[in-house]
mmCIF file of C-alpha atoms and ligand atoms in Angstrom:
data_model
loop_
_atom_site.group_PDB
_atom_site.id
_atom_site.type_symbol
_atom_site.label_atom_id
_atom_site.label_comp_id
_atom_site.label_asym_id
_atom_site.label_seq_id
_atom_site.Cartn_x
_atom_site.Cartn_y
_atom_site.Cartn_z
ATOM 1 C CA MET K 1 32.134 41.477 27.791
ATOM 2 C CA ALA K 2 29.299 40.791 25.262
ATOM 3 C CA ASP K 3 30.598 38.605 21.832
ATOM 4 C CA ARG K 4 28.945 41.393 20.144
ATOM 5 C CA PRO K 5 27.915 44.996 19.614
ATOM 6 C CA THR K 6 24.537 45.672 21.274
ATOM 7 C CA PRO K 7 21.969 48.333 20.776
ATOM 8 C CA ARG K 8 21.020 50.456 23.371
ATOM 9 C CA PRO K 9 18.316 49.348 26.171
ATOM 10 C CA GLY K 10 14.398 50.067 23.863
ATOM 11 C CA VAL K 11 15.791 50.044 20.514
ATOM 12 C CA LEU K 12 15.174 46.425 19.834
ATOM 13 C CA ASP K 13 11.260 47.212 21.776
ATOM 14 C CA ILE K 14 10.762 49.008 18.439
ATOM 15 C CA ASP K 15 8.446 47.164 15.948
ATOM 16 C CA LEU K 16 9.551 48.610 12.486
ATOM 17 C CA TYR K 17 7.398 51.234 11.235
ATOM 18 C CA VAL K 18 5.500 49.688 8.508
ATOM 19 C CA GLY K 19 4.160 52.493 5.949
ATOM 20 C CA GLY K 20 1.039 52.506 3.620
ATOM 21 C CA GLU K 21 1.080 49.819 0.790
ATOM 22 C CA SER K 22 2.090 51.234 -2.094
ATOM 23 C CA ARG K 23 1.915 48.412 -4.865
ATOM 24 C CA ALA K 24 -0.886 46.204 -6.237
ATOM 25 C CA VAL K 25 -1.641 45.930 -9.458
ATOM 26 C CA PRO K 26 -3.791 48.783 -11.769
ATOM 27 C CA HIS K 27 -7.394 49.392 -11.117
ATOM 28 C CA ALA K 28 -9.518 48.122 -14.038
ATOM 29 C CA SER K 29 -11.043 51.283 -15.784
ATOM 30 C CA LEU K 30 -8.357 53.516 -14.049
ATOM 31 C CA GLY K 31 -5.385 51.959 -15.351
ATOM 32 C CA ARG K 32 -3.348 52.776 -12.534
ATOM 33 C CA THR K 33 -3.165 51.699 -8.616
ATOM 34 C CA VAL K 34 -5.414 53.967 -6.499
ATOM 35 C CA ARG K 35 -3.321 54.600 -3.504
ATOM 36 C CA LEU K 36 -5.877 55.181 -0.590
ATOM 37 C CA ALA K 37 -3.193 54.146 2.393
ATOM 38 C CA SER K 38 -1.034 57.213 3.560
ATOM 39 C CA ASN K 39 -3.448 60.056 3.741
ATOM 40 C CA GLU K 40 -1.211 61.779 0.975
ATOM 41 C CA GLY K 41 -2.890 64.863 -0.585
ATOM 42 C CA ALA K 42 -5.863 63.887 -3.107
ATOM 43 C CA PHE K 43 -4.514 66.692 -5.323
ATOM 44 C CA GLY K 44 -0.808 66.144 -5.354
ATOM 45 C CA PRO K 45 1.629 69.098 -5.057
ATOM 46 C CA SER K 46 0.455 72.799 -6.131
ATOM 47 C CA PRO K 47 1.993 73.842 -9.645
ATOM 48 C CA SER K 48 3.475 76.396 -8.406
ATOM 49 C CA ALA K 49 5.272 73.883 -5.636
ATOM 50 C CA ARG K 50 6.153 72.162 -8.427
ATOM 51 C CA ALA K 51 7.561 74.846 -10.734
ATOM 52 C CA ALA K 52 9.556 75.686 -7.506
ATOM 53 C CA TYR K 53 10.845 72.167 -7.692
ATOM 54 C CA LEU K 54 11.986 71.350 -10.737
ATOM 55 C CA PRO K 55 14.912 74.484 -10.963
ATOM 56 C CA VAL K 56 16.722 73.332 -8.325
ATOM 57 C CA ALA K 57 18.667 70.659 -10.651
ATOM 58 C CA GLU K 58 20.365 73.284 -11.421
ATOM 59 C CA ASP K 59 22.089 73.996 -7.524
ATOM 60 C CA LEU K 60 21.993 70.458 -6.669
ATOM 61 C CA HIS K 61 25.605 70.662 -5.851
ATOM 62 C CA ARG K 62 25.105 73.607 -3.337
ATOM 63 C CA TYR K 63 24.449 73.118 0.365
ATOM 64 C CA PRO K 64 20.769 74.942 1.353
ATOM 65 C CA ASP K 65 20.491 77.290 3.722
ATOM 66 C CA GLY K 66 20.874 75.897 6.625
ATOM 67 C CA ALA K 67 18.577 78.296 8.936
ATOM 68 C CA SER K 68 15.858 77.874 6.191
ATOM 69 C CA ALA K 69 15.456 81.749 6.612
ATOM 70 C CA ASP K 70 12.972 82.249 3.354
ATOM 71 C CA LEU K 71 10.728 79.476 3.688
ATOM 72 C CA ARG K 72 10.666 79.995 8.385
ATOM 73 C CA ALA K 73 9.529 83.816 6.768
ATOM 74 C CA ALA K 74 6.966 82.501 4.318
ATOM 75 C CA ILE K 75 5.727 80.256 7.066
ATOM 76 C CA ALA K 76 5.078 82.826 9.319
ATOM 77 C CA ARG K 77 4.097 85.162 7.016
ATOM 78 C CA VAL K 78 1.171 83.521 5.981
ATOM 79 C CA HIS K 79 0.205 82.182 9.474
ATOM 80 C CA GLY K 80 0.947 85.093 11.076
ATOM 81 C CA LEU K 81 3.531 83.891 13.661
ATOM 82 C CA GLU K 82 7.238 85.064 14.612
ATOM 83 C CA ALA K 83 9.949 84.023 12.231
ATOM 84 C CA ASP K 84 12.004 83.352 15.103
ATOM 85 C CA ARG K 85 9.265 80.698 16.685
ATOM 86 C CA VAL K 86 9.000 78.765 13.747
ATOM 87 C CA VAL K 87 10.928 75.596 13.127
ATOM 88 C CA VAL K 88 11.408 73.140 10.265
ATOM 89 C CA GLY K 89 12.489 69.623 9.895
ATOM 90 C CA HIS K 90 12.571 66.727 8.008
ATOM 91 C CA GLY K 91 9.304 65.776 8.275
ATOM 92 C CA SER K 92 7.398 66.720 11.055
ATOM 93 C CA ASP K 93 8.790 63.030 12.192
ATOM 94 C CA GLU K 94 12.065 64.678 12.295
ATOM 95 C CA LEU K 95 10.532 67.084 14.755
ATOM 96 C CA ILE K 96 8.767 64.804 17.283
ATOM 97 C CA ALA K 97 11.847 62.643 17.282
ATOM 98 C CA ASN K 98 13.909 65.804 18.221
ATOM 99 C CA LEU K 99 11.846 67.013 20.800
ATOM 100 C CA ILE K 100 11.736 63.534 22.796
ATOM 101 C CA ARG K 101 15.778 63.066 22.373
ATOM 102 C CA ALA K 102 15.918 67.340 23.452
ATOM 103 C CA TYR K 103 13.707 66.838 26.632
ATOM 104 C CA ALA K 104 13.559 62.999 27.729
ATOM 105 C CA GLY K 105 16.034 60.448 28.136
ATOM 106 C CA PRO K 106 16.476 56.849 29.771
ATOM 107 C CA GLY K 107 13.963 56.671 32.598
ATOM 108 C CA ASP K 108 11.988 59.455 31.592
ATOM 109 C CA GLU K 109 8.291 59.045 30.490
ATOM 110 C CA VAL K 110 6.534 60.310 27.072
ATOM 111 C CA VAL K 111 2.930 60.037 27.156
ATOM 112 C CA HIS K 112 0.583 59.667 24.138
ATOM 113 C CA SER K 113 -3.140 58.425 23.843
ATOM 114 C CA ALA K 114 -3.603 54.786 23.259
ATOM 115 C CA HIS K 115 -4.502 54.952 19.270
ATOM 116 C CA GLY K 116 -2.267 58.334 18.780
ATOM 117 C CA PHE K 117 0.328 58.007 15.900
ATOM 118 C CA LEU K 118 2.630 55.511 16.284
ATOM 119 C CA MET K 119 5.815 57.497 16.052
ATOM 120 C CA TYR K 120 5.344 59.022 19.309
ATOM 121 C CA ARG K 121 6.494 55.572 20.957
ATOM 122 C CA ILE K 122 8.998 54.525 18.644
ATOM 123 C CA SER K 123 10.771 58.143 18.818
ATOM 124 C CA ALA K 124 10.503 57.747 22.830
ATOM 125 C CA LEU K 125 12.051 54.026 22.814
ATOM 126 C CA ALA K 126 14.494 55.574 20.400
ATOM 127 C CA ALA K 127 15.808 57.571 22.754
ATOM 128 C CA GLY K 128 15.478 55.120 25.484
ATOM 129 C CA ALA K 129 12.677 56.758 27.024
ATOM 130 C CA THR K 130 9.575 54.991 28.409
ATOM 131 C CA PRO K 131 6.505 55.485 26.481
ATOM 132 C CA VAL K 132 3.484 55.830 28.208
ATOM 133 C CA ALA K 133 -0.155 55.082 26.554
ATOM 134 C CA VAL K 134 -3.109 56.167 27.904
ATOM 135 C CA PRO K 135 -6.653 54.554 27.161
ATOM 136 C CA GLU K 136 -8.823 56.216 25.210
ATOM 137 C CA ARG K 137 -12.723 56.899 25.514
ATOM 138 C CA ASN K 138 -15.090 56.379 21.974
ATOM 139 C CA LEU K 139 -11.715 56.643 20.139
ATOM 140 C CA THR K 140 -11.002 59.582 21.739
ATOM 141 C CA ALA K 141 -8.190 61.036 23.257
ATOM 142 C CA ASP K 142 -9.305 61.587 27.204
ATOM 143 C CA ILE K 143 -7.508 64.448 28.834
ATOM 144 C CA ASP K 144 -8.591 63.167 32.375
ATOM 145 C CA ALA K 145 -6.678 60.085 31.800
ATOM 146 C CA ILE K 146 -4.176 61.635 30.404
ATOM 147 C CA LEU K 147 -3.804 64.026 33.438
ATOM 148 C CA ALA K 148 -4.081 61.015 35.551
ATOM 149 C CA ALA K 149 -1.173 59.117 34.072
ATOM 150 C CA VAL K 150 1.574 61.830 34.299
ATOM 151 C CA THR K 151 4.036 61.026 37.167
ATOM 152 C CA PRO K 152 7.558 63.033 38.002
ATOM 153 C CA ARG K 153 9.436 61.396 35.017
ATOM 154 C CA THR K 154 7.055 62.498 32.504
ATOM 155 C CA ARG K 155 8.940 64.932 30.242
ATOM 156 C CA LEU K 156 6.597 65.469 27.328
ATOM 157 C CA VAL K 157 2.750 64.602 26.470
ATOM 158 C CA PHE K 158 1.740 64.247 22.634
ATOM 159 C CA LEU K 159 -1.822 64.644 21.515
ATOM 160 C CA ALA K 160 -2.245 64.076 17.641
ATOM 161 C CA ASN K 161 -5.168 67.022 17.119
ATOM 162 C CA PRO K 162 -6.885 65.569 14.941
ATOM 163 C CA ASN K 163 -5.803 62.213 15.545
ATOM 164 C CA ASN K 164 -4.319 59.818 12.970
ATOM 165 C CA PRO K 165 -6.121 56.880 12.522
ATOM 166 C CA THR K 166 -9.071 57.971 14.315
ATOM 167 C CA GLY K 167 -9.688 61.181 12.799
ATOM 168 C CA SER K 168 -11.283 62.431 16.788
ATOM 169 C CA VAL K 169 -10.141 65.741 17.323
ATOM 170 C CA LEU K 170 -10.463 67.671 20.366
ATOM 171 C CA PRO K 171 -12.353 71.331 20.920
ATOM 172 C CA LEU K 172 -9.785 73.892 22.199
ATOM 173 C CA ASP K 173 -11.403 73.769 25.394
ATOM 174 C CA ASP K 174 -10.596 70.588 26.526
ATOM 175 C CA VAL K 175 -6.606 71.116 24.593
ATOM 176 C CA GLN K 176 -6.663 74.047 27.316
ATOM 177 C CA ARG K 177 -7.440 71.864 30.149
ATOM 178 C CA LEU K 178 -4.597 69.229 29.513
ATOM 179 C CA GLN K 179 -2.317 72.152 29.304
ATOM 180 C CA ALA K 180 -3.544 73.776 32.473
ATOM 181 C CA GLY K 181 -3.177 70.792 34.415
ATOM 182 C CA LEU K 182 0.170 69.737 33.194
ATOM 183 C CA PRO K 183 2.863 70.701 35.784
ATOM 184 C CA PRO K 184 5.665 73.488 33.768
ATOM 185 C CA PRO K 185 8.292 71.330 32.868
ATOM 186 C CA VAL K 186 6.191 68.939 31.202
ATOM 187 C CA VAL K 187 6.312 69.611 26.605
ATOM 188 C CA LEU K 188 2.828 69.742 25.733
ATOM 189 C CA VAL K 189 3.124 68.689 21.497
ATOM 190 C CA LEU K 190 0.105 69.363 19.770
ATOM 191 C CA ASP K 191 0.442 67.628 16.114
ATOM 192 C CA GLY K 192 -1.872 69.252 13.931
ATOM 193 C CA ALA K 193 -1.104 67.091 10.903
ATOM 194 C CA TYR K 194 -4.263 67.229 9.598
ATOM 195 C CA ALA K 195 -5.158 70.798 11.042
ATOM 196 C CA GLU K 196 -5.926 72.185 7.625
ATOM 197 C CA TYR K 197 -9.206 69.549 6.995
ATOM 198 C CA VAL K 198 -11.141 70.674 10.310
ATOM 199 C CA ASN K 199 -13.949 72.329 9.486
ATOM 200 C CA ARG K 200 -15.104 72.848 13.237
ATOM 201 C CA ASN K 201 -15.648 76.488 15.243
ATOM 202 C CA ASP K 202 -14.500 75.235 18.644
ATOM 203 C CA TYR K 203 -10.694 73.645 16.895
ATOM 204 C CA ASP K 204 -7.646 75.151 17.139
ATOM 205 C CA PRO K 205 -4.315 73.827 16.152
ATOM 206 C CA GLY K 206 -3.000 75.832 18.973
ATOM 207 C CA ILE K 207 -1.146 78.965 18.019
ATOM 208 C CA GLY K 208 -2.403 80.833 20.534
ATOM 209 C CA LEU K 209 -1.343 78.109 23.390
ATOM 210 C CA VAL K 210 2.355 78.267 22.102
ATOM 211 C CA GLU K 211 2.241 82.086 22.184
ATOM 212 C CA SER K 212 0.947 82.136 26.005
ATOM 213 C CA CYS K 213 2.635 78.778 27.340
ATOM 214 C CA PRO K 214 6.221 78.332 27.827
ATOM 215 C CA ASN K 215 5.733 74.328 27.386
ATOM 216 C CA VAL K 216 3.330 73.939 24.682
ATOM 217 C CA VAL K 217 4.881 73.073 21.105
ATOM 218 C CA MET K 218 2.672 72.948 17.507
ATOM 219 C CA THR K 219 3.796 70.687 14.896
ATOM 220 C CA ARG K 220 2.355 70.739 11.381
ATOM 221 C CA THR K 221 3.350 68.914 7.852
ATOM 222 C CA PHE K 222 3.896 69.597 4.702
ATOM 223 C CA SER K 223 3.026 65.564 3.393
ATOM 224 C CA LYS K 224 -0.823 66.075 3.733
ATOM 225 C CA ILE K 225 -2.691 69.105 2.414
ATOM 226 C CA HIS K 226 -0.043 70.141 0.974
ATOM 227 C CA GLY K 227 0.823 67.186 -1.414
ATOM 228 C CA LEU K 228 4.565 67.619 -0.609
ATOM 229 C CA ALA K 229 5.184 63.935 1.354
ATOM 230 C CA ALA K 230 8.283 62.678 -0.959
ATOM 231 C CA LEU K 231 10.008 65.896 0.529
ATOM 232 C CA ARG K 232 9.912 65.040 3.659
ATOM 233 C CA LEU K 233 9.178 68.689 5.265
ATOM 234 C CA GLY K 234 7.379 69.825 8.558
ATOM 235 C CA TRP K 235 7.432 72.857 10.541
ATOM 236 C CA GLY K 236 6.638 73.454 14.277
ATOM 237 C CA TYR K 237 5.798 76.823 16.313
ATOM 238 C CA ALA K 238 7.528 76.833 19.627
ATOM 239 C CA PRO K 239 8.261 78.775 22.241
ATOM 240 C CA ALA K 240 11.895 80.368 21.945
ATOM 241 C CA PRO K 241 13.822 78.320 24.484
ATOM 242 C CA VAL K 242 12.200 74.863 22.941
ATOM 243 C CA VAL K 243 13.506 76.771 19.206
ATOM 244 C CA ASP K 244 16.997 76.670 20.686
ATOM 245 C CA ALA K 245 17.077 73.415 21.719
ATOM 246 C CA LEU K 246 15.901 72.304 18.894
ATOM 247 C CA ASN K 247 18.464 73.950 16.761
ATOM 248 C CA ARG K 248 21.246 72.913 18.855
ATOM 249 C CA ILE K 249 20.454 68.889 18.081
ATOM 250 C CA ARG K 250 19.587 68.908 14.591
ATOM 251 C CA ASP K 251 21.116 68.261 11.611
ATOM 252 C CA PRO K 252 22.606 71.357 10.548
ATOM 253 C CA PHE K 253 21.270 70.695 7.095
ATOM 254 C CA ASN K 254 18.381 69.314 7.833
ATOM 255 C CA VAL K 255 15.813 70.645 4.930
ATOM 256 C CA SER K 256 17.158 69.605 1.560
ATOM 257 C CA LEU K 257 16.897 72.515 -0.889
ATOM 258 C CA ALA K 258 14.480 70.740 -3.028
ATOM 259 C CA ALA K 259 11.958 71.059 0.390
ATOM 260 C CA GLN K 260 12.705 74.653 0.815
ATOM 261 C CA ARG K 261 11.978 76.143 -2.388
ATOM 262 C CA ALA K 262 8.518 74.104 -2.864
ATOM 263 C CA GLY K 263 7.663 74.212 0.361
ATOM 264 C CA LEU K 264 7.828 78.000 -0.006
ATOM 265 C CA ALA K 265 5.948 78.020 -2.999
ATOM 266 C CA ALA K 266 3.310 75.341 -1.310
ATOM 267 C CA ILE K 267 2.880 77.384 1.848
ATOM 268 C CA GLU K 268 2.048 80.761 -0.404
ATOM 269 C CA ASP K 269 -0.426 79.260 -2.319
ATOM 270 C CA THR K 270 -3.415 79.332 -0.144
ATOM 271 C CA ASP K 271 -6.053 78.979 -2.801
ATOM 272 C CA PHE K 272 -4.682 75.531 -3.926
ATOM 273 C CA VAL K 273 -5.215 74.677 -0.071
ATOM 274 C CA ASP K 274 -8.575 76.114 0.532
ATOM 275 C CA ARG K 275 -9.193 74.030 -2.965
ATOM 276 C CA CYS K 276 -8.360 71.078 -1.337
ATOM 277 C CA ARG K 277 -9.960 71.382 1.920
ATOM 278 C CA ARG K 278 -13.270 71.846 -0.065
ATOM 279 C CA HIS K 279 -12.943 69.073 -1.627
ATOM 280 C CA ASN K 280 -12.062 66.832 1.208
ATOM 281 C CA GLU K 281 -15.301 67.915 2.981
ATOM 282 C CA ILE K 282 -17.248 66.972 0.329
ATOM 283 C CA TRP K 283 -15.560 63.650 -0.205
ATOM 284 C CA ARG K 284 -15.385 63.064 3.491
ATOM 285 C CA ASP K 285 -18.938 62.888 3.715
ATOM 286 C CA TRP K 286 -19.681 61.186 0.615
ATOM 287 C CA LEU K 287 -17.206 58.421 1.737
ATOM 288 C CA ALA K 288 -18.286 58.169 5.199
ATOM 289 C CA ALA K 289 -22.040 57.865 4.273
ATOM 290 C CA ARG K 290 -21.294 55.593 1.392
ATOM 291 C CA LEU K 291 -19.909 52.836 3.438
ATOM 292 C CA ALA K 292 -22.413 53.382 6.395
ATOM 293 C CA SER K 293 -24.668 52.556 3.874
ATOM 294 C CA LEU K 294 -22.919 48.888 3.101
ATOM 295 C CA GLY K 295 -22.864 48.083 6.763
ATOM 296 C CA LEU K 296 -19.796 49.311 8.409
ATOM 297 C CA ILE K 297 -19.295 51.408 11.308
ATOM 298 C CA VAL K 298 -17.621 55.065 10.553
ATOM 299 C CA HIS K 299 -16.178 57.112 12.870
ATOM 300 C CA PRO K 300 -16.540 60.320 12.390
ATOM 301 C CA SER K 301 -13.132 62.055 11.315
ATOM 302 C CA ALA K 302 -11.677 65.444 10.981
ATOM 303 C CA GLY K 303 -9.003 64.625 8.935
ATOM 304 C CA ASN K 304 -8.181 63.743 5.314
ATOM 305 C CA PHE K 305 -8.941 59.761 6.075
ATOM 306 C CA VAL K 306 -12.258 58.135 7.605
ATOM 307 C CA LEU K 307 -11.553 55.225 9.687
ATOM 308 C CA ALA K 308 -14.307 51.902 8.885
ATOM 309 C CA ASP K 309 -15.465 49.562 11.038
ATOM 310 C CA PHE K 310 -15.893 45.742 10.178
ATOM 311 C CA GLY K 311 -17.213 45.299 13.666
ATOM 312 C CA GLY K 312 -20.739 45.270 12.404
ATOM 313 C CA ARG K 313 -20.057 42.660 9.845
ATOM 314 C CA SER K 314 -19.481 39.422 11.135
ATOM 315 C CA ASP K 315 -18.985 37.927 7.204
ATOM 316 C CA VAL K 316 -16.387 40.243 5.771
ATOM 317 C CA THR K 317 -13.367 40.732 7.892
ATOM 318 C CA ALA K 318 -10.666 44.028 7.744
ATOM 319 C CA VAL K 319 -8.038 41.598 6.494
ATOM 320 C CA ALA K 320 -10.464 40.083 3.433
ATOM 321 C CA ALA K 321 -11.510 43.586 2.661
ATOM 322 C CA THR K 322 -7.776 45.044 2.285
ATOM 323 C CA ASP K 323 -7.119 41.971 0.573
ATOM 324 C CA GLY K 324 -9.863 41.934 -1.697
ATOM 325 C CA LEU K 325 -9.025 45.906 -2.545
ATOM 326 C CA ARG K 326 -5.998 44.917 -3.529
ATOM 327 C CA ASP K 327 -6.509 42.546 -5.742
ATOM 328 C CA ARG K 328 -8.776 45.090 -7.633
ATOM 329 C CA GLY K 329 -5.504 47.899 -7.424
ATOM 330 C CA ILE K 330 -6.747 49.702 -4.579
ATOM 331 C CA LEU K 331 -4.936 50.222 -1.388
ATOM 332 C CA VAL K 332 -5.889 51.186 2.235
ATOM 333 C CA ARG K 333 -4.755 50.915 5.569
ATOM 334 C CA ARG K 334 -4.535 47.967 7.869
ATOM 335 C CA VAL K 335 -4.496 49.673 11.571
ATOM 336 C CA ALA K 336 -3.645 46.333 13.608
ATOM 337 C CA ARG K 337 -1.005 47.799 14.759
ATOM 338 C CA TYR K 338 -2.809 50.996 16.362
ATOM 339 C CA GLY K 339 -4.850 48.253 18.314
ATOM 340 C CA LEU K 340 -7.865 48.797 15.630
ATOM 341 C CA PRO K 341 -7.664 45.158 14.274
ATOM 342 C CA ARG K 342 -11.010 45.260 12.472
ATOM 343 C CA CYS K 343 -10.688 48.817 11.063
ATOM 344 C CA LEU K 344 -9.548 50.469 7.868
ATOM 345 C CA ARG K 345 -8.213 53.707 7.204
ATOM 346 C CA ILE K 346 -9.104 54.974 4.079
ATOM 347 C CA SER K 347 -7.557 58.366 2.512
ATOM 348 C CA ILE K 348 -9.727 60.843 0.858
ATOM 349 C CA GLY K 349 -8.744 60.770 -3.483
ATOM 350 C CA LEU K 350 -10.136 62.028 -5.836
ATOM 351 C CA GLU K 351 -13.981 61.649 -7.182
ATOM 352 C CA GLN K 352 -13.177 58.610 -9.292
ATOM 353 C CA GLU K 353 -10.945 57.098 -6.938
ATOM 354 C CA MET K 354 -13.762 57.377 -3.913
ATOM 355 C CA ALA K 355 -16.341 55.470 -6.707
ATOM 356 C CA ALA K 356 -13.619 53.217 -7.413
ATOM 357 C CA LEU K 357 -13.245 52.210 -3.869
ATOM 358 C CA THR K 358 -16.929 51.911 -2.968
ATOM 359 C CA ASP K 359 -18.022 49.886 -6.132
ATOM 360 C CA ALA K 360 -15.501 47.563 -5.127
ATOM 361 C CA MET K 361 -16.806 47.995 -1.627
ATOM 362 C CA ALA K 362 -19.842 47.282 -2.454
ATOM 363 C CA GLU K 363 -18.937 44.019 -4.283
ATOM 364 C CA ILE K 364 -16.574 42.790 -1.236
ATOM 365 C CA LEU K 365 -19.344 42.912 1.151
ATOM 366 C CA GLY K 366 -22.121 41.863 -1.260
HETATM 367 C C1 LIG G 1 1.206 62.720 8.378
HETATM 368 C C2 LIG G 1 1.489 62.560 9.987
HETATM 369 C C3 LIG G 1 2.525 63.301 10.579
HETATM 370 C C4 LIG G 1 3.514 63.953 9.287
HETATM 371 O O1 LIG G 1 4.548 63.205 9.428
HETATM 372 P P1 LIG G 1 5.345 63.898 7.960
HETATM 373 O O2 LIG G 1 6.930 63.191 9.005
HETATM 374 O O3 LIG G 1 5.782 65.422 8.470
HETATM 375 O O4 LIG G 1 5.257 63.497 7.284
HETATM 376 C C5 LIG G 1 2.880 63.960 11.770
HETATM 377 N N1 LIG G 1 1.834 63.507 12.517
HETATM 378 C C6 LIG G 1 0.521 62.410 12.270
HETATM 379 C C7 LIG G 1 -0.416 62.173 13.600
HETATM 380 C C8 LIG G 1 0.513 62.187 11.157
HETATM 381 O O5 LIG G 1 -0.637 61.285 10.422
#
């Protein structure tokens, strides 16, 4: 008999998830820390989400609606979906974790691409399942390699499209080919956390696939373009039997009243979302061009961030640049944990923040 309690196999294999840094000195001319480390929406929440949030204080003694019915109906209305198949969660992280808990356990495999979002691995290990990382090509998920990695033990395949932290995106054709190549019992999860930012005609977040395939699930978040990361709110679209499984294992009140009210207002504020998207397109291109002109390799990104590679600069490392930026009151994200030790991920912020970042980077790079 062990002399103390021992976590289940897998739990101690989890490396703690370390979020983007949030504390540093204020930037000299902006008078506050410039936070570009967590892909949070540049404009914060929409004014209507803020207005919906404030009066929630009066109702803090009430349990929220466990079905989140009004919120799910609003999501369905705005995106043209069937409300019965819309699910919501405590961040899309909860949806990811519950999909794995519902469909995989010890001995089962959860496939993701090598530089894919870290929560797939963490949630697989937490469920006692085995994460399987599949090598990418040019920092992009490789459909053939993913299909070749599928075994009789595979239960789920995760694809972030666009992917974080690489910014790469796959056209609908490739996603369809992935779905078509998977055995019917394998769940394909399309993580569209950055879907709203994509401006390519060949892209589709997967709503049609969810409607036509019994094994495809799409997840989305309110943490990025909707600017509600603090509230922890995500949503998904899934076939009815998957929705049923998720409802059985989720917390009965998994989405707080504040998240339901602010989320509803946020999803209906499509003008705000459009404005954020247009800002992102302009400044993502601007930032990529400026960083390239400073000698960095910038990978094309479809999200609200860019991935800058210091491989071309033998004199300044990604670590030194992170430290130099932090000393100047600017936070960006190191991505060594994602297998990208020479890269930094930089979120798209406001115009002054982008100027502050590139000015500081120019100083650091000499
Ligand atoms: C930010 C992000 C999420 C969102 O997580 P939340 O729990 O909804 O905040 C999901 N997937 C990817 C790939 C992300 O980058």
